[in-house]
Every structure is written in structure tokens, then in C-alpha cells.
CSV table of C-alpha atoms and ligand atoms in Angstrom, one decimal:
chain,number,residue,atom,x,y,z
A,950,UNK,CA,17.4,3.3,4.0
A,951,UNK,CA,13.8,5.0,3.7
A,952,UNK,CA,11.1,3.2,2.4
A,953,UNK,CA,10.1,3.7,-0.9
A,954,UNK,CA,7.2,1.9,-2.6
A,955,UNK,CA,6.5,2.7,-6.7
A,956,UNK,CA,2.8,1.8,-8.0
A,957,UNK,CA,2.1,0.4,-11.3
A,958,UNK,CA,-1.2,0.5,-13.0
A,959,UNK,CA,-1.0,-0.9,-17.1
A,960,UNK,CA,-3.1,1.9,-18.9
A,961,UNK,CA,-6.6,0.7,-20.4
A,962,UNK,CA,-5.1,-2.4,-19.9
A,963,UNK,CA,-8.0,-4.8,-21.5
A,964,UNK,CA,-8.0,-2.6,-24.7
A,965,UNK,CA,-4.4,-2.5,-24.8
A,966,UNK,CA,-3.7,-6.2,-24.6
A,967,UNK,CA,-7.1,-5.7,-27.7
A,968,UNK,CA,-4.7,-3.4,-29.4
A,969,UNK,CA,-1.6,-5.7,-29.2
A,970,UNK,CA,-3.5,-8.8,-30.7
A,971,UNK,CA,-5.0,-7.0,-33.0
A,972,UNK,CA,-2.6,-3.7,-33.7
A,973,UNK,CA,-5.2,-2.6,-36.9
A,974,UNK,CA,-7.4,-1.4,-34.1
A,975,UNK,CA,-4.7,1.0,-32.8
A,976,UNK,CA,-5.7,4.7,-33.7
A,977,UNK,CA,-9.6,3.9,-33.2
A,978,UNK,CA,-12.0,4.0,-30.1
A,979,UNK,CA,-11.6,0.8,-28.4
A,980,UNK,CA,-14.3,-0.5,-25.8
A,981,UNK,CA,-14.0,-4.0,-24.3
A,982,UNK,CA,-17.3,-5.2,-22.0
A,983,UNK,CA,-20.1,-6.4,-24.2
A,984,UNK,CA,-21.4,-6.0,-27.6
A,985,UNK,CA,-23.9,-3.2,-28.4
A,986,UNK,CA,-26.8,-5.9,-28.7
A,987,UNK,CA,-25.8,-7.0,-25.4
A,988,UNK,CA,-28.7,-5.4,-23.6
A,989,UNK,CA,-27.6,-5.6,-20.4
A,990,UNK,CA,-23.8,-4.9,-20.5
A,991,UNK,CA,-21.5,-2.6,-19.5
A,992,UNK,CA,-17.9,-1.3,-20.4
A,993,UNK,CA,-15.2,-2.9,-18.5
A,994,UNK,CA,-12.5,-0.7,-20.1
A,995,UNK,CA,-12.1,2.2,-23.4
A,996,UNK,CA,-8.9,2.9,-24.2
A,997,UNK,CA,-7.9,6.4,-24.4
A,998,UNK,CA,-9.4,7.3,-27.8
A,999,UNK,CA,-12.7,6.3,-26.6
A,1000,UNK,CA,-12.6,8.5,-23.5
A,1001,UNK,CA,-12.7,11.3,-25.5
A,1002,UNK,CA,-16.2,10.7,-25.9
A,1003,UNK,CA,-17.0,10.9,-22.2
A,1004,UNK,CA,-16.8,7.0,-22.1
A,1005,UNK,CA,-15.4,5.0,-18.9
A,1006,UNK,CA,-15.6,1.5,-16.7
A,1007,UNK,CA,-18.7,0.5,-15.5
A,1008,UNK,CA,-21.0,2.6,-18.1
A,1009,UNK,CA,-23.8,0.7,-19.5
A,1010,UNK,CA,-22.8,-0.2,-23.3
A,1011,UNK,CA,-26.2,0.9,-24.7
A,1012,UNK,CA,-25.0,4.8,-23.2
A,1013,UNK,CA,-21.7,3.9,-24.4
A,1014,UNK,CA,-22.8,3.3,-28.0
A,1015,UNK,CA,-24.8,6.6,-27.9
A,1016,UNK,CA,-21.8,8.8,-27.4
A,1017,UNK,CA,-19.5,6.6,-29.8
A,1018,UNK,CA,-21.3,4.6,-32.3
A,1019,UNK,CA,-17.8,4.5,-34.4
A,1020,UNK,CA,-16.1,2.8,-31.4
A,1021,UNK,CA,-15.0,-0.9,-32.1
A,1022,UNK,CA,-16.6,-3.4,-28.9
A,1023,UNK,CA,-15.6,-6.5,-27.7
A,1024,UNK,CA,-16.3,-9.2,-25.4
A,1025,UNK,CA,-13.5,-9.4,-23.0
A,1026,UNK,CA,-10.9,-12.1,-23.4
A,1027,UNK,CA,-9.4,-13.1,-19.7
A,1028,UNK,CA,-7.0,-15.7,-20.5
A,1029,UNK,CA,-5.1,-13.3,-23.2
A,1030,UNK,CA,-5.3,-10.3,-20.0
A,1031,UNK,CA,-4.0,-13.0,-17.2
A,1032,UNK,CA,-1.0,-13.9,-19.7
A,1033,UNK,CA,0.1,-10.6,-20.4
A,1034,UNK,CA,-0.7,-9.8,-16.1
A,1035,UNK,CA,1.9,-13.1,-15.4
A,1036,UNK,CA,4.8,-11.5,-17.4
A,1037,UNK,CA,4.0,-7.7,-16.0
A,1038,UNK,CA,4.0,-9.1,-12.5
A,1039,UNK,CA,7.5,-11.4,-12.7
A,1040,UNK,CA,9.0,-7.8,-14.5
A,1041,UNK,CA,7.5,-6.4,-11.5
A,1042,UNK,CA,9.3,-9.1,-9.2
A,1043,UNK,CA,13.1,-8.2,-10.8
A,1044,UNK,CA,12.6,-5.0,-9.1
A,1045,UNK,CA,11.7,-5.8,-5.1
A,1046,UNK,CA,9.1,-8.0,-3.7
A,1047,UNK,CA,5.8,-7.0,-5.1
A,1048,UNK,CA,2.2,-6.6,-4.0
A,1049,UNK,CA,-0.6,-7.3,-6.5
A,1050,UNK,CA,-3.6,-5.8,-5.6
A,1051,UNK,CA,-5.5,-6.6,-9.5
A,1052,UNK,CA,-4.9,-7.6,-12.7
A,1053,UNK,CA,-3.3,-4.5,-13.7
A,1054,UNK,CA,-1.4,-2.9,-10.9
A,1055,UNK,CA,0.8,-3.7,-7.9
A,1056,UNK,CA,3.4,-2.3,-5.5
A,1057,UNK,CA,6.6,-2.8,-5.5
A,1058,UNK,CA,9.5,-2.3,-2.7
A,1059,UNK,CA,12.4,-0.5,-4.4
A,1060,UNK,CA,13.7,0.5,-1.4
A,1061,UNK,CA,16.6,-1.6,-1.9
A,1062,UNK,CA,17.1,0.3,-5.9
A,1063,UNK,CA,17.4,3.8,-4.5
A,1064,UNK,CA,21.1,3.9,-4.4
A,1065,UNK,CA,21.7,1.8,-7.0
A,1066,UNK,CA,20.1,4.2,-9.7
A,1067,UNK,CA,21.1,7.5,-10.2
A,1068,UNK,CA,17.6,8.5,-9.1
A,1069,UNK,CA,14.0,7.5,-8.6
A,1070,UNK,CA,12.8,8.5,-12.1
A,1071,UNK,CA,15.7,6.5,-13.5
A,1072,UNK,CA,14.0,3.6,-11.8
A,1073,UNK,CA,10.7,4.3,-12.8
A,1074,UNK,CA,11.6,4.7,-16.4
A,1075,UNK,CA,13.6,0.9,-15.8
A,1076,UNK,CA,10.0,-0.2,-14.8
A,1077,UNK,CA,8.5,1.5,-17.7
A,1078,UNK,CA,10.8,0.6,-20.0
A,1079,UNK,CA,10.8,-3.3,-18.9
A,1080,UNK,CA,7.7,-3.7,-19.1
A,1081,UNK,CA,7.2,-2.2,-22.8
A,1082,UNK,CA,10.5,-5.0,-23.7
A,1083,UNK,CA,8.6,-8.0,-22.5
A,1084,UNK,CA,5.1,-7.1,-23.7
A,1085,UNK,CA,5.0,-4.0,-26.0
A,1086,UNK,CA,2.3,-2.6,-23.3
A,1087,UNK,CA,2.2,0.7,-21.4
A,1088,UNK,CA,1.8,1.4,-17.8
A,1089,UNK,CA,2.2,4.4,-15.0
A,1090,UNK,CA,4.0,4.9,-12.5
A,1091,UNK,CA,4.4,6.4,-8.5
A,1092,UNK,CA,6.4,6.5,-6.7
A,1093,UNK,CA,6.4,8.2,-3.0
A,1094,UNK,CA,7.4,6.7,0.5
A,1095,UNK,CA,3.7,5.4,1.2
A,1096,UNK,CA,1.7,3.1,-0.7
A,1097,UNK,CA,-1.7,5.4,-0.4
A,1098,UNK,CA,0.7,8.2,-1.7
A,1099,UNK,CA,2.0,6.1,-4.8
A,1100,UNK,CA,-1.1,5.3,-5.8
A,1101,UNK,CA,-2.3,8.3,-6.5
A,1102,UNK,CA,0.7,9.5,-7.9
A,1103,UNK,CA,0.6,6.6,-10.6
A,1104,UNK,CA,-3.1,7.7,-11.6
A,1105,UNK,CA,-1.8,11.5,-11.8
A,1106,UNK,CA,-0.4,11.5,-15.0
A,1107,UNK,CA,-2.0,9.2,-16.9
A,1108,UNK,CA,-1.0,7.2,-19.6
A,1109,UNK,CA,2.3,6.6,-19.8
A,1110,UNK,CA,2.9,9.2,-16.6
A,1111,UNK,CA,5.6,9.5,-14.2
A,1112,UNK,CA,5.6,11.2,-10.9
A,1113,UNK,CA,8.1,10.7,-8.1
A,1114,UNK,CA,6.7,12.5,-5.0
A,1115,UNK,CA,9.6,14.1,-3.0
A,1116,UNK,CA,7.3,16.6,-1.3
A,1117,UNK,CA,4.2,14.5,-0.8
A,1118,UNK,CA,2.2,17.6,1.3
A,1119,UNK,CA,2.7,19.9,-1.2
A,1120,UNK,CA,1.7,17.0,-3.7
A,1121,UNK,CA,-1.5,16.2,-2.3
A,1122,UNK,CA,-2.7,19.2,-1.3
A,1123,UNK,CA,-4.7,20.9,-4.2
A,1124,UNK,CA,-5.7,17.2,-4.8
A,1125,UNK,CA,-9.7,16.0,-4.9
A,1126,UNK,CA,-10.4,14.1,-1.6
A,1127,UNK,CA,-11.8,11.5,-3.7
A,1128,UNK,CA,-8.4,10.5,-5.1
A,1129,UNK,CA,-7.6,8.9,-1.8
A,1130,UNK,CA,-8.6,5.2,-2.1
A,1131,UNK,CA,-10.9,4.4,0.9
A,1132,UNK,CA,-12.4,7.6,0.9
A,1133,UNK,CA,-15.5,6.4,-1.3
A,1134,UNK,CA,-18.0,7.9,-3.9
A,1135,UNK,CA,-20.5,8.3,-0.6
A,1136,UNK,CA,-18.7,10.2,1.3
A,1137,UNK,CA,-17.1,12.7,-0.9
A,1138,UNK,CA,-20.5,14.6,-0.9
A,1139,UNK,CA,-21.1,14.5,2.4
A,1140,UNK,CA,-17.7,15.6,3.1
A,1141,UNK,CA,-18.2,18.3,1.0
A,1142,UNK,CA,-20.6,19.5,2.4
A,1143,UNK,CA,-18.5,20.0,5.6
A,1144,UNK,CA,-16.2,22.3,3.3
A,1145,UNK,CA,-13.6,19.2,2.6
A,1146,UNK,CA,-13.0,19.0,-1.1
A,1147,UNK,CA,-9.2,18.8,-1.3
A,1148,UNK,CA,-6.4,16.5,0.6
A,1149,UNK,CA,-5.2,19.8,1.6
A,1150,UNK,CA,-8.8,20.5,3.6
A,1151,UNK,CA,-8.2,17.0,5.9
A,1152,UNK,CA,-4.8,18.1,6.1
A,1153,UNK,CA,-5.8,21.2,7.7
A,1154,UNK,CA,-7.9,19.6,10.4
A,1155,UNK,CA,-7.2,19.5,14.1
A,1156,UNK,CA,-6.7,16.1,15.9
A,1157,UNK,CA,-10.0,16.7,17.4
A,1158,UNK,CA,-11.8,17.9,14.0
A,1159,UNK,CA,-9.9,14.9,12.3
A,1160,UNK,CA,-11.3,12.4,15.3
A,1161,UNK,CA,-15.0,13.6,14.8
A,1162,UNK,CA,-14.6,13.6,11.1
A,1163,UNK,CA,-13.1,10.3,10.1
A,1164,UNK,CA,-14.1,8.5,13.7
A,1165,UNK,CA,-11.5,5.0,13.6
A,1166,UNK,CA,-9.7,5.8,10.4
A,1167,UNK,CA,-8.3,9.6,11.5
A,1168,UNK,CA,-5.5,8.8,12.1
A,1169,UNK,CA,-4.5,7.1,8.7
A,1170,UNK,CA,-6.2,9.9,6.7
A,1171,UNK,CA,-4.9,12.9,8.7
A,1172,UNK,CA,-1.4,11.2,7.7
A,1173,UNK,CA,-1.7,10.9,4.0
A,1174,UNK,CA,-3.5,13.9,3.7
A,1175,UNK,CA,-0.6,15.5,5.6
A,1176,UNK,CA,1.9,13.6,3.6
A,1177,UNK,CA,3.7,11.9,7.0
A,1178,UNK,CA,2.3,8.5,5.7
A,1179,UNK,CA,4.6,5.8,5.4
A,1180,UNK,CA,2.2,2.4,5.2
A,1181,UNK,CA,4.8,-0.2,2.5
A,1182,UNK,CA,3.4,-3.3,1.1
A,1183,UNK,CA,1.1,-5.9,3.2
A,1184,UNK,CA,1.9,-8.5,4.6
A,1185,UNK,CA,0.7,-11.7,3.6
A,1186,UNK,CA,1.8,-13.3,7.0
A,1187,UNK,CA,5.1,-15.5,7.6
A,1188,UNK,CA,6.3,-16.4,4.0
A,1189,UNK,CA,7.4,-20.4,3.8
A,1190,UNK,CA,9.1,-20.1,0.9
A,1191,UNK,CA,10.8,-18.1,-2.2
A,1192,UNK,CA,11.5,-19.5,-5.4
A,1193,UNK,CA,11.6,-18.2,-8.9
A,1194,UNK,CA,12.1,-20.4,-11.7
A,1195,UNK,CA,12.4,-19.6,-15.4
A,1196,UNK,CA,11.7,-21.7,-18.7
A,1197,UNK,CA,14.0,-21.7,-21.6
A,1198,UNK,CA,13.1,-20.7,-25.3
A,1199,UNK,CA,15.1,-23.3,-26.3
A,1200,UNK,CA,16.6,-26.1,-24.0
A,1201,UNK,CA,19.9,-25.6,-22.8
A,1202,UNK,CA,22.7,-27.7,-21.7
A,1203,UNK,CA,24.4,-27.9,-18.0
A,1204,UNK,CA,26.8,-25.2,-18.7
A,1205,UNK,CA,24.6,-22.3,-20.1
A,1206,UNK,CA,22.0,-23.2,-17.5
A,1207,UNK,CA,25.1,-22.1,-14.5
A,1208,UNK,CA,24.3,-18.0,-15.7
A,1209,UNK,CA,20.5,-19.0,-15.2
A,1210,UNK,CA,21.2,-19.9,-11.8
A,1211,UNK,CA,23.3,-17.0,-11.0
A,1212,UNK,CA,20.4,-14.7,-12.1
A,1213,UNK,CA,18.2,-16.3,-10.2
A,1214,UNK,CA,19.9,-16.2,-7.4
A,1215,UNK,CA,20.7,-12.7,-7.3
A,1216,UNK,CA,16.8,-12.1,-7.9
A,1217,UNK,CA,16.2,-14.4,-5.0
A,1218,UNK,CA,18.6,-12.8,-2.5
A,1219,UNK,CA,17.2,-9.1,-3.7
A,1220,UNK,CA,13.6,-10.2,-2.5
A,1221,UNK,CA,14.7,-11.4,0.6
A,1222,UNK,CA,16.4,-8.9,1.6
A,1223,UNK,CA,18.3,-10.1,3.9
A,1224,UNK,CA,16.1,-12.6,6.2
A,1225,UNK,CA,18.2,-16.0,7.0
A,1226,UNK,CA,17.5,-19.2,5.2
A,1227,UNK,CA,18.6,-22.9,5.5
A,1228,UNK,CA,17.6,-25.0,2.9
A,1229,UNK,CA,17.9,-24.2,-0.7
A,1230,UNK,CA,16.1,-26.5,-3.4
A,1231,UNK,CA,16.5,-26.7,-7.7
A,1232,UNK,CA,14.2,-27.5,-9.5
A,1233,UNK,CA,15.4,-29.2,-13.1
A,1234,UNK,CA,12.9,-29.6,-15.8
A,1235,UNK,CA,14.4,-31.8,-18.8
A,1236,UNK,CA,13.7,-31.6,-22.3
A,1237,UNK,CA,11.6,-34.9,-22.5
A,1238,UNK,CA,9.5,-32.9,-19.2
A,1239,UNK,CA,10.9,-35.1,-16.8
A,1240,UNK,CA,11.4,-32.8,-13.5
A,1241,UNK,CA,13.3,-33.5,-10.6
A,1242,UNK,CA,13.7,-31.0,-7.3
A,1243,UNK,CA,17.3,-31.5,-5.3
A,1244,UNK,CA,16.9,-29.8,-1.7
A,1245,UNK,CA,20.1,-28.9,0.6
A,1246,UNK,CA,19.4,-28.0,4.3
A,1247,UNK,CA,22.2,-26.3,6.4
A,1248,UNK,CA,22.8,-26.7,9.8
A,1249,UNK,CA,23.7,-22.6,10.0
A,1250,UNK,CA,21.6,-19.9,8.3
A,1251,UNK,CA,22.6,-18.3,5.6
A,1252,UNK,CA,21.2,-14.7,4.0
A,1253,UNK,CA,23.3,-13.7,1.0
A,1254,UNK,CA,24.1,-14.3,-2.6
A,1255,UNK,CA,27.1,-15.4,-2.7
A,1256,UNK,CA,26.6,-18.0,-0.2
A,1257,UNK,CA,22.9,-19.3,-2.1
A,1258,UNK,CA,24.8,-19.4,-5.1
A,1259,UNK,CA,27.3,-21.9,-3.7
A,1260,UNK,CA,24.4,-23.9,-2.6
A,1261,UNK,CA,22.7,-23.8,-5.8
A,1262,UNK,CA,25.8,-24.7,-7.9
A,1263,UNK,CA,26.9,-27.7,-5.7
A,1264,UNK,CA,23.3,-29.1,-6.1
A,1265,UNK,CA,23.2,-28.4,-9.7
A,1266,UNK,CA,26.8,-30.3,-9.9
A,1267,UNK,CA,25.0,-33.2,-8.1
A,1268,UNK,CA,22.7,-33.8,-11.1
A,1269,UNK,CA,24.9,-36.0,-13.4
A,1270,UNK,CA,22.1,-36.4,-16.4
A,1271,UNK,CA,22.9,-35.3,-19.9
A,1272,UNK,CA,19.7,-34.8,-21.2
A,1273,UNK,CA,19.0,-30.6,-22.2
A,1274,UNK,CA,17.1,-28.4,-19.7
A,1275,UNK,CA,14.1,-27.0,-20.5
A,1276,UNK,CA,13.4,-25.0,-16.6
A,1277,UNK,CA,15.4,-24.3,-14.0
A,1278,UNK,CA,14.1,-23.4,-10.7
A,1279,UNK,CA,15.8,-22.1,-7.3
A,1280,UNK,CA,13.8,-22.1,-3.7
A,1281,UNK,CA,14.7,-21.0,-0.9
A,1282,UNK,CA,12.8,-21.6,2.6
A,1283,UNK,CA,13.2,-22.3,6.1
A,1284,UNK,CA,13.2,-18.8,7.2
A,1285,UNK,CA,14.6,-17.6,10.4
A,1286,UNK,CA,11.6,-16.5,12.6
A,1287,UNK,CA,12.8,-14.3,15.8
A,1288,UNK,CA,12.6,-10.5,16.2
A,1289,UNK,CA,16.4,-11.6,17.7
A,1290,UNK,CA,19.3,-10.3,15.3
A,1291,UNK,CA,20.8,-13.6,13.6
A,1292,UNK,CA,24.2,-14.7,13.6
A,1293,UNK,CA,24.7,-16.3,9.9
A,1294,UNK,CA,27.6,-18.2,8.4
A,1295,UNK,CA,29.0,-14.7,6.6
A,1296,UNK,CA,29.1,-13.0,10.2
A,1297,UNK,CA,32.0,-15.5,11.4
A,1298,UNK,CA,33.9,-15.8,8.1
A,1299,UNK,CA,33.9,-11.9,7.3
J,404,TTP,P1,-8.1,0.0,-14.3
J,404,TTP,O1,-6.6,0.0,-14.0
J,404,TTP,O2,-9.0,0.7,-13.3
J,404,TTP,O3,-8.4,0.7,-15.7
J,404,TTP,P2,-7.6,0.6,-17.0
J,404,TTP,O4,-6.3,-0.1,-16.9
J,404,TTP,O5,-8.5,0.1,-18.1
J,404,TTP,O6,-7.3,2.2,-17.4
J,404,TTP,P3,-6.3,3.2,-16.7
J,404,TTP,O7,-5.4,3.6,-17.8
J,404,TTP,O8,-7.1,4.3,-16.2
J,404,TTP,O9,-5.6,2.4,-15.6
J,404,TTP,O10,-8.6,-1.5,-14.5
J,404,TTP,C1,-7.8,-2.5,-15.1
J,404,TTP,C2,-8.7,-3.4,-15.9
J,404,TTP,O11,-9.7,-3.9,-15.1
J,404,TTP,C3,-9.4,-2.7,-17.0
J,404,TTP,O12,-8.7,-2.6,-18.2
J,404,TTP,C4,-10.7,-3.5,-17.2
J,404,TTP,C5,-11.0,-4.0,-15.8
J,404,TTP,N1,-12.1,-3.3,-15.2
J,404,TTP,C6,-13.3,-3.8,-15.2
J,404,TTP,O13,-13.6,-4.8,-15.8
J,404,TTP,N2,-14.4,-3.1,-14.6
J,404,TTP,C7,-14.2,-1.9,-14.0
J,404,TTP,O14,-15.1,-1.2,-13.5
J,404,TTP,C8,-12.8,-1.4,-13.9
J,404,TTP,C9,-12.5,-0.1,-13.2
J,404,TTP,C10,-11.8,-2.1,-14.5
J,405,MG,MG1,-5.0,0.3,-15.3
């Protein structure tokens, strides 16, 4: 299955999440930073109405207020932006394992998706239109077989954009060099001046051009730039555990708590992909916030749904109180760590 990583990046997102709290500012130039009397500040975001009048991150707000003294400003407000960034990222998670990398954007695996949508934009609109359900905000999306490459396809079209990149040369070649991220505002000039202004230039470079060029990070530029990259989502070292866990609107008895499980479980065994596990834990919050964690430990590994299902249902059977569920959580850990090919419960039963 080849490797396919989508970016996400939430358009203007601190104005956005502005525009959803407050939606009478919808329609006018939005800037969140600072104040126009704040002498010293600067504009964190404008949403798209403002950048009509040339305004962007990072510009001090006294500039700002020159070129748009109509614009609304605010002070930013980071607890409403991490809320909204929690629900975005556990969308995120239903689709593959995820990368954040800010408050706005992350990667996401969908290798596993590919043949399970009819094709990548049908995924990408899934994302899209996910996202839009659970917070009513707006987002772009890449998707390409590198993570360098999905990036900038996310920040092609945006807002709102789509762009799956089947030919990823031919993508990136008429491209600035400065849309590569790690190819910074510093060195754009002075690549310039060595007649590099688009991916296509680097592209065109011999090994030994490249080498001189670039020095230690040639090699990883001359493949993006010749579309061969295909660097996925970074590790974060030898995960302990997974567990996803979700909270009910309104507290639910034993039974309708079972279809939780199943759902969780399936979300579970999709992020794992595959690697085996031996213990399985649930986590039961009750309505009066009384929480308890139930853990099972195998003595074979097992790596699929059906068999963590099993688990999480004969635990969950185990738990005898009456009282209404408010959370229900399923962990699984104990990973199998060996480069060796496991055998697994499933491969003597099948
Ligand atoms: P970005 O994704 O870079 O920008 P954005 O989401 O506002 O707009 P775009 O549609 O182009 O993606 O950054 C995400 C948030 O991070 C942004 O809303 C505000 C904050 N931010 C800063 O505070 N300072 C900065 O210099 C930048 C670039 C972003
Ligand atoms: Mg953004």
C-alpha cells in the first residue's frame, strides 16, 4: 500500500474561531493580535477579508491599522483556539494516526483510507467535511505521498482548497523555492541569486551542483524538489500506549455504551495498524464521576478488531454497577517490540 500522508491547516484559524463566537463579525476585516493602542503589538492572524488590504501575521498592528482602519481587532483568546484545536485534532485521529505540528495543522496517515474511498479527494472532502460537522470551521487540505509535498499542497489553494498531488514533479516545479518549509526567508535571496527561484531550478541540479548547494541537506531537497520524496509522519519514539475515550452528552446505560465500545475499538485497531498488543484496559466514568479502569493482559498477542473487541466487551461485562455512564475509555498497550514478524492468536485460528 503506498504511503499517503494528507495536511491539514484550519484557515485564519484565530479569526475564524473570532467569527464563530461572534458570527456578526462575519463579512468584516477581522484582525486578532493586539489592540490599535497597543503600541507595541503585532497581528497574529486577519482573516481573509482583511488580507485584501495587504495585511498578514507578524505585521506590527500600528502598520496594520494604517492600511485598514475599518478592520475589527482583538486580543487573542487561547483557551477558546485550544478547544476548538482538541476537537479538530480527535476528527483528525478518526482518519489515521496523526501528527500535530501547531495549533492549526497536522498530518495524518491515510494510507490505510486509500482503498476504502473511491478516491483521495473523496477523502479529503471526508476530512473537510468532518471537520466543518463538529466545529462549523474551515480548513485545507494536501494530500501527496510525502509530508514536505502535502504541506505545500494544503497552502496552494487556500481557503477552503483541495489538492491531491498525483504528479508531484510536475506539481512542484513552477513553484517558489520558498514554499518548501526549511528553505528559509535567508536563503531564498541568496539562492536567487545563484539562478534558483523555482522547485523546478533544485530539481534541475546535478548531484554534485545539489551537494555544493544545499551541503548536509541535498539530498532531502534534491528529492522533494524532484518529487521522489516519500518522508510520512515522525516518530515520537516507541509508543507505550493507545487509548481513545469519549464523553457522553448525556449519560448512558450499559447497553448503549456496547456501540461506544465498538467504535472505539474500530478507531483503535485503525491507528494501530496492525502492531501486536497484550493488554487491553476500560476506563468507566459514572454519572456521580466516580471512575474506575479494568485492565486484561493476554498471554498471546493480539493485533485486530475483532479480537480487542472481545476483550473490551468481557471487561465491560465484568463491571456489574448500575449506575449511568458518563465516559467510556478503551487502551491498548504492551506493544510487541521486534523487527521479527509476530505470530498472533488470529494466525493459528484462521
Ligand atoms: P497559520 O496556519 O500560519 O495561519 P492562519 O490559520 O491564520 O491562516 P491560513 O489560512 O493562511 O492558514 O497559523 C495558525 C494560527 O497561528 C493563526 O491563526 C494565528 C497564529 N499565528 C500567530 O500567532 N503568529 C504568526 O506569526 C502566525 C503565522 C500564526
Ligand atoms: Mg492555518
Amino acid at each position: 500500500m503506498p504511503q499517503t500522508i494528507a495536511h491539514v491547516d484550519m484557515d485564519c484559524f484565530f479569526a475564524a474561531c473570532e467569527e464563530k463566537k461572534d458570527p456578526s463579525l462575519k463579512g468584516k476585516p477581522v484582525i486578532v493580535g493586539s489592540l490599535p493602542t497597543d503600541k507595541r503589538g503585532i497581528v497574529s492572524t486577519a482573516n481573509y477579508e482583511a488580507r485584501t488590504f495587504g495585511l498578514h501575521s507578524a505585521m506590527p498592528i500600528s502598520r496594520a491599522f494604517k492600511q485598514c482602519p475599518k478592520g475589527v481587532y482583538l486580543r487573542p483568546s487561547f483557551g477558546l483556539y485550544k478547544k476548538e484545536s482538541q476537537i479538530i485534532m480527535q476528527v483528525l485521529s478518526s482518519f489515521g494516526e496523526i501528527e500535530q505540528v501547531s495549533i492549526d495543522e497536522a498530518y495524518v496517515d491515510i494510507s490505510a483510507l486509500v482503498n476504502k474511498y473511491q478516491s483521495l479527494k473523496e477523502v479529503a472532502i471526508a476530512i473537510k467535511k468532518e471537520i466543518l460537522k463538529e466545529t462549523g470551521l474551515s480548513c485545507s487540505v494536501g494530500i501527496a505521498q510525502s509530508r514536505y509535498i502535502a504541506k505545500i499542497a494544503s497552502d496552494y489553494k487556500k481557503p477552503g482548497g483541495i489538492i491531491i498531488v498525483k504528479k508531484p514533479r510536475e506539481f512542484l516545479e513552477k513553484l517558489s523555492i520558498s514554499k518548501i518549509s526549511g528553505i528559509g526567508k535567508k536563503s531564498v535571496p541568496h539562492l536567487h541569486k545563484k539562478g534558483m527561484k523555482t522547485i523546478g531550478d533544485i530539481a534541475a541540479l546535478t548531484k554534485e551542483q545539489a551537494m555544493s548547494t544545499f551541503g548536509s541537506y541535498w539530498e532531502k531537497l534534491h528529492a522533494i524538489a524532484r518529487g521522489e520524496d516519500t518522508t510520512g509522519l515522525r516518530e515520537h519514539g516507541p509508543r507505550k500506549s493507545i487509548s481513545k475515550e469519549t464523553t457522553f452528552q448525556d449519560d448512558v446505560d450499559k447497553e448503549e455504551c456496547t456501540k461506544s465500545i465498538e467504535r472505539l475499538c474500530r478507531i483503535l485497531s485503525k491507528y494501530n495498524k496492525g502492531t501486536p498488543y497484550r493488554t487491553v484496559s476500560l476506563k468507566v466514568r459514572f454519572s456521580d464521576f466516580s471512575t474506575i479502569t479494568r485492565a486484561k493482559s493476554l498471554a498471546y498477542y493480539c493485533n485486530n478488531y475483532e479480537d480487542l473487541l472481545q476483550i473490551a466487551l468481557d471487561i465491560f461485562s465484568g463491571i456489574s454497577s448500575k449506575k449511568k455512564i458518563r465516559l467510556i475509555g478503551v487502551r491498548m498497550s504492551n506493544f510487541y517490540r521486534s523487527e521479527e514478524k509476530q505470530m498472533t492468536l488470529r494466525s493459528f485460528t484462521d
